[in-house]
Amino acid sequence: MTLEVPKDHPRYESLITREKIIEGMHQKIVAEAGLIAHGRGEAFDYILGESTPSFALHQEKLAVITLLLADHPIISINGNVAVLCPQEIVQLSQKVNATLEINLFYRTQEREEAIERVLKGAGAQEIYGIDPKTQESIPEISHQRRIVDSRGIALSDCVFVPLEDGDRTMALKKLGKQVVTVDLNPLSRTSLAASVSITNNIIRAVAEMVAFAEEFENLSIQELEIMKKQLNNKKLLQEALKFMSSRLEELASEKNI
Ligand code: PTJ
């Protein structure tokens, strides 16, 4: 760790997370642009109040149900995700029966190997996306993320793509796949285009998704379908924006400033 963060610092958790991202960049896990993405996420988390509102719990439930109902779910991993919640994302993959696939925007072999080590260290058994023999290209995407695993994203009917750029979300949707995402910015192109958007910090979201997956593991397909019908992605995304806007109103009131 590059900075010794005092335990009594009022921003302790946030500073520790920031240090993890910086350290992850030095270890070639996180892309340089991952630091910029993290800062953008932090700003939205501030507006959210750095805790999980009830609408986000509903979004997470919908995401878990969608993954549980999928025939071939895949969880796409990038550098930020690998550093922020490695154990939780591996647990989630086991609970919803989804294989992990490393898929990078700023793709290098060094980064792929570093991320593979992190995931294996967190307990992952099988990891797609790193074997050149099983790679293929999605023509709808022009950048590095077009390279996917023929056993994984290429085949899947549902892809969980946390902290994603908008292009791939739209391309995956065009290919008929369901896309689940976590993005603190409810107005990002990914949040707007995904089949299920979670407006929450990935650190809280994935831990809460693991708990939902445990709660739902013995439910039948019919029971899951009934719960799914009661949750509406578009309405929940609207709730996210309304929540943020009313929190800003409240923070701007006389009693707070
Ligand atoms: O590891 P790579 O090479 O695949 O690159 C990963 C990044 C994140 C750099 C790449 O996907 C990228 O450039 O993403 P964007 O377009 O910056 O989008 C990242 C989104 O994630 C932004 O909308 C942020 O608000 C959001 N975000 C950042 N940190 C968090 C977050 N959302 C949830 N939790 C976070 N901790």
Coordinates of C-alpha atoms and ligand atoms in Angstrom, one line a residue:
M1 CA 0.0 0.0 0.0
T2 CA 1.4 3.4 -1.0
L3 CA -0.4 5.4 1.8
E4 CA -0.8 4.6 5.4
V5 CA -4.4 5.5 6.1
P6 CA -5.2 6.3 9.8
K7 CA -8.1 4.2 11.1
D8 CA -9.8 7.2 12.6
H9 CA -9.8 9.2 9.3
P10 CA -13.5 10.1 8.5
R11 CA -13.0 8.9 4.9
Y12 CA -11.1 5.7 5.9
E13 CA -13.1 3.2 3.8
S14 CA -13.0 5.4 0.7
L15 CA -9.3 6.0 1.0
I16 CA -8.5 2.3 1.5
T17 CA -10.5 1.5 -1.6
R18 CA -8.7 4.2 -3.6
E19 CA -5.4 2.8 -2.4
K20 CA -6.5 -0.7 -3.6
I21 CA -7.2 0.7 -7.1
I22 CA -3.9 2.5 -7.2
E23 CA -2.0 -0.5 -6.0
G24 CA -3.9 -2.6 -8.6
M25 CA -2.7 -0.3 -11.3
H26 CA 0.9 -0.7 -10.2
Q27 CA 0.4 -4.5 -10.3
K28 CA -1.0 -4.2 -13.9
I29 CA -4.4 -5.4 -12.8
V30 CA -6.2 -2.1 -13.2
A31 CA -5.9 0.0 -16.4
E32 CA -4.8 3.6 -16.0
A33 CA -8.2 4.6 -17.1
G34 CA -9.6 2.5 -14.3
L35 CA -8.5 5.2 -11.9
I36 CA -10.6 7.8 -13.8
A37 CA -13.6 5.4 -13.9
H38 CA -13.2 4.9 -10.1
G39 CA -13.2 8.6 -9.4
R40 CA -16.4 9.0 -11.5
G41 CA -18.0 6.2 -9.6
E42 CA -17.0 7.8 -6.2
A43 CA -18.8 11.0 -7.2
F44 CA -22.0 9.2 -7.9
D45 CA -21.7 7.2 -4.7
Y46 CA -21.4 10.4 -2.7
I47 CA -24.8 11.4 -4.1
L48 CA -26.2 8.0 -3.3
G49 CA -25.1 8.5 0.4
E50 CA -22.5 5.6 0.1
S51 CA -25.1 3.1 1.2
T52 CA -27.5 0.8 -0.6
P53 CA -31.0 2.4 -1.1
S54 CA -34.1 0.1 -1.3
F55 CA -34.5 0.5 -5.1
A56 CA -30.9 -0.9 -5.5
L57 CA -31.8 -4.0 -3.5
H58 CA -34.7 -4.6 -5.9
Q59 CA -32.4 -4.1 -8.9
E60 CA -30.0 -6.6 -7.3
K61 CA -32.8 -9.1 -6.8
L62 CA -33.9 -8.8 -10.4
A63 CA -30.3 -9.3 -11.5
V64 CA -29.8 -12.4 -9.5
I65 CA -33.1 -13.9 -10.7
T66 CA -32.2 -13.1 -14.3
L67 CA -28.8 -14.9 -13.8
L68 CA -30.5 -17.9 -12.1
L69 CA -33.0 -18.2 -14.9
A70 CA -30.4 -18.0 -17.7
D71 CA -29.3 -21.2 -19.5
H72 CA -25.7 -20.1 -19.9
P73 CA -24.8 -17.1 -17.7
I74 CA -21.3 -15.6 -17.9
I75 CA -19.7 -12.9 -15.6
S76 CA -17.4 -10.6 -17.4
I77 CA -14.4 -9.4 -15.4
N78 CA -12.3 -6.3 -15.9
G79 CA -9.4 -4.8 -13.8
N80 CA -11.5 -2.7 -11.5
V81 CA -13.8 -5.6 -10.6
A82 CA -10.9 -7.9 -10.0
V83 CA -9.5 -5.5 -7.4
L84 CA -12.7 -4.3 -5.7
C85 CA -14.5 -7.5 -5.0
P86 CA -12.6 -10.7 -6.1
Q87 CA -13.9 -13.0 -3.4
E88 CA -17.5 -11.9 -3.7
I89 CA -17.6 -12.1 -7.5
V90 CA -16.2 -15.7 -7.4
Q91 CA -18.8 -16.6 -4.8
L92 CA -21.5 -15.1 -7.0
S93 CA -20.3 -17.1 -10.0
Q94 CA -20.6 -20.3 -7.9
K95 CA -24.0 -19.4 -6.5
V96 CA -25.6 -18.6 -9.9
N97 CA -23.6 -21.2 -11.8
A98 CA -21.9 -18.6 -14.1
T99 CA -18.4 -19.0 -15.4
L100 CA -16.0 -16.0 -15.1
E101 CA -14.6 -14.6 -18.4
I102 CA -11.8 -12.0 -18.4
N103 CA -12.7 -9.4 -21.0
L104 CA -10.7 -6.2 -21.1
F105 CA -11.1 -2.8 -22.8
Y106 CA -7.4 -2.1 -22.4
R107 CA -6.3 -5.6 -23.3
T108 CA -2.7 -6.9 -22.7
Q109 CA -1.5 -10.4 -21.9
E110 CA 0.2 -9.0 -18.8
R111 CA -3.1 -7.7 -17.4
E112 CA -5.0 -10.9 -18.3
E113 CA -2.4 -13.0 -16.4
A114 CA -2.5 -10.6 -13.4
I115 CA -6.3 -10.8 -13.3
E116 CA -6.2 -14.6 -13.7
R117 CA -3.9 -14.8 -10.6
V118 CA -6.2 -12.6 -8.5
L119 CA -9.3 -14.7 -9.4
K120 CA -7.6 -18.0 -8.8
G121 CA -6.3 -16.6 -5.5
A122 CA -10.0 -15.8 -4.7
G123 CA -11.0 -19.4 -5.3
A124 CA -12.0 -19.4 -9.0
Q125 CA -11.7 -22.8 -10.7
E126 CA -12.4 -22.1 -14.4
I127 CA -11.7 -18.8 -16.1
Y128 CA -12.6 -18.1 -19.7
G129 CA -11.2 -15.5 -22.0
I130 CA -7.5 -16.1 -21.7
D131 CA -6.8 -19.1 -24.0
P132 CA -6.1 -18.0 -27.6
K133 CA -7.4 -21.3 -28.9
T134 CA -10.9 -20.5 -27.7
Q135 CA -11.1 -16.9 -28.7
E136 CA -13.4 -15.5 -31.3
S137 CA -14.5 -12.0 -32.4
I138 CA -17.9 -10.3 -32.1
P139 CA -18.0 -8.2 -35.3
E140 CA -20.5 -5.7 -33.8
I141 CA -17.7 -4.4 -31.5
S142 CA -14.7 -2.5 -32.9
H143 CA -12.4 -2.4 -29.9
Q144 CA -10.5 -5.0 -27.9
R145 CA -13.6 -6.2 -26.1
R146 CA -14.7 -7.8 -29.4
I147 CA -12.5 -10.8 -28.5
V148 CA -14.6 -13.2 -26.5
D149 CA -14.4 -16.9 -25.5
S150 CA -16.2 -19.3 -27.8
R151 CA -17.3 -21.3 -24.7
G152 CA -18.3 -18.2 -22.8
I153 CA -19.7 -14.8 -23.9
A154 CA -20.0 -16.0 -27.5
L155 CA -22.4 -18.8 -26.4
S156 CA -24.1 -17.2 -23.5
D157 CA -27.7 -16.0 -23.3
C158 CA -27.0 -13.7 -20.3
V159 CA -23.9 -11.7 -19.5
F160 CA -23.2 -9.8 -16.3
V161 CA -20.9 -6.9 -17.3
P162 CA -20.1 -4.7 -14.3
L163 CA -18.4 -1.3 -14.9
E164 CA -18.9 -1.5 -18.6
D165 CA -18.6 0.8 -21.6
G166 CA -21.7 1.4 -23.5
D167 CA -20.7 0.0 -26.9
R168 CA -20.4 -3.6 -25.8
T169 CA -23.7 -3.5 -23.8
M170 CA -25.5 -2.5 -27.0
A171 CA -23.6 -5.0 -29.1
L172 CA -24.4 -7.8 -26.7
K173 CA -28.1 -6.7 -26.7
K174 CA -28.1 -6.7 -30.5
L175 CA -26.9 -10.3 -30.4
G176 CA -30.0 -11.2 -28.4
K177 CA -28.3 -11.6 -25.1
Q178 CA -29.6 -10.3 -21.8
V179 CA -27.2 -7.8 -20.2
V180 CA -26.9 -7.2 -16.5
T181 CA -24.8 -4.4 -15.2
V182 CA -23.6 -2.5 -12.1
D183 CA -22.9 1.2 -12.7
L184 CA -23.1 4.0 -10.2
N185 CA -24.0 6.4 -13.0
P186 CA -27.7 5.8 -13.9
L187 CA -27.3 7.9 -17.0
S188 CA -24.4 6.0 -18.6
R189 CA -25.1 4.4 -21.9
T190 CA -24.6 1.0 -20.3
S191 CA -27.1 1.7 -17.5
L192 CA -29.6 2.9 -20.1
A193 CA -29.1 0.0 -22.5
A194 CA -28.8 -2.9 -20.1
S195 CA -31.6 -5.4 -19.5
V196 CA -31.0 -5.1 -15.8
S197 CA -29.2 -2.1 -14.3
I198 CA -28.0 -1.9 -10.7
T199 CA -27.2 1.7 -9.6
N200 CA -24.9 0.9 -6.7
N201 CA -21.3 0.5 -5.8
I202 CA -20.0 -2.8 -7.0
I203 CA -18.5 -3.5 -3.6
R204 CA -21.9 -3.4 -1.9
A205 CA -23.8 -4.7 -4.9
V206 CA -22.0 -8.0 -5.4
A207 CA -21.9 -8.9 -1.7
E208 CA -25.7 -8.3 -1.5
M209 CA -26.2 -10.3 -4.7
V210 CA -24.4 -13.3 -3.1
A211 CA -26.9 -13.1 -0.2
F212 CA -29.9 -13.0 -2.6
A213 CA -28.5 -15.9 -4.6
E214 CA -28.3 -17.9 -1.3
E215 CA -31.8 -16.9 -0.4
F216 CA -33.2 -17.9 -3.8
E217 CA -31.2 -21.1 -4.4
N218 CA -34.0 -23.5 -3.6
L219 CA -36.8 -21.6 -5.5
S220 CA -38.4 -23.3 -8.5
I221 CA -38.2 -21.7 -12.0
Q222 CA -41.9 -20.9 -11.6
E223 CA -41.3 -19.1 -8.3
L224 CA -38.4 -17.1 -9.8
E225 CA -40.5 -16.2 -12.9
I226 CA -43.3 -14.9 -10.6
M227 CA -40.8 -12.7 -8.6
K228 CA -39.2 -11.5 -11.9
K229 CA -42.6 -10.3 -13.2
Q230 CA -43.0 -8.0 -10.1
L231 CA -39.7 -6.2 -10.8
N232 CA -39.4 -3.7 -13.7
N233 CA -35.9 -2.6 -14.7
K234 CA -37.0 0.7 -16.4
K235 CA -39.1 1.8 -13.3
L236 CA -36.2 0.9 -11.0
L237 CA -33.8 3.0 -13.0
Q238 CA -36.2 5.9 -12.9
E239 CA -36.4 5.4 -9.1
A240 CA -32.6 5.6 -9.0
L241 CA -32.5 9.0 -10.7
K242 CA -35.4 10.3 -8.6
F243 CA -33.6 9.2 -5.4
M244 CA -30.4 11.0 -6.4
S245 CA -32.3 14.1 -7.4
S246 CA -34.3 14.2 -4.1
R247 CA -31.1 13.6 -2.1
L248 CA -29.5 16.6 -3.9
E249 CA -32.6 18.7 -3.1
E250 CA -32.4 17.7 0.6
L251 CA -28.7 18.3 0.8
A252 CA -29.2 21.8 -0.7
S253 CA -31.7 22.8 1.9
E254 CA -31.1 25.5 4.5
K255 CA -30.6 22.9 7.3
N256 CA -27.7 21.2 5.6
I257 CA -25.7 24.2 4.3
Ligands
PTJ1 O1 -10.0 -3.2 -17.1 P1 -10.5 -2.7 -18.4 O2 -9.3 -2.6 -19.4 O3 -11.5 -3.6 -19.1 O4 -11.1 -1.3 -18.2 C1 -12.1 -1.0 -17.3 C2 -12.6 0.4 -17.3 C3 -13.5 0.6 -16.1 C4 -11.5 1.4 -17.3 C5 -13.4 0.5 -18.6 O5 -14.5 -0.4 -18.7 C6 -14.0 1.9 -18.8 O6 -13.4 2.8 -19.4 O7 -15.2 2.1 -18.3 P2 -16.0 3.5 -18.2 O8 -16.5 3.8 -19.6 O9 -15.1 4.5 -17.5 O10 -17.2 3.2 -17.3 C7 -17.1 2.8 -16.0 C8 -18.4 3.1 -15.3 O11 -18.3 2.4 -14.0 C9 -18.7 4.6 -15.0 O12 -20.0 4.9 -15.4 C10 -18.5 4.7 -13.5 O13 -19.4 5.6 -12.9 C11 -18.8 3.3 -13.0 N1 -18.1 3.0 -11.8 C12 -16.9 3.3 -11.4 N2 -16.6 2.7 -10.2 C13 -17.7 2.0 -9.8 C14 -18.7 2.2 -10.8 N3 -19.9 1.6 -10.7 C15 -20.1 0.9 -9.6 N4 -19.2 0.7 -8.6 C16 -18.0 1.3 -8.7 N5 -17.1 1.1 -7.7

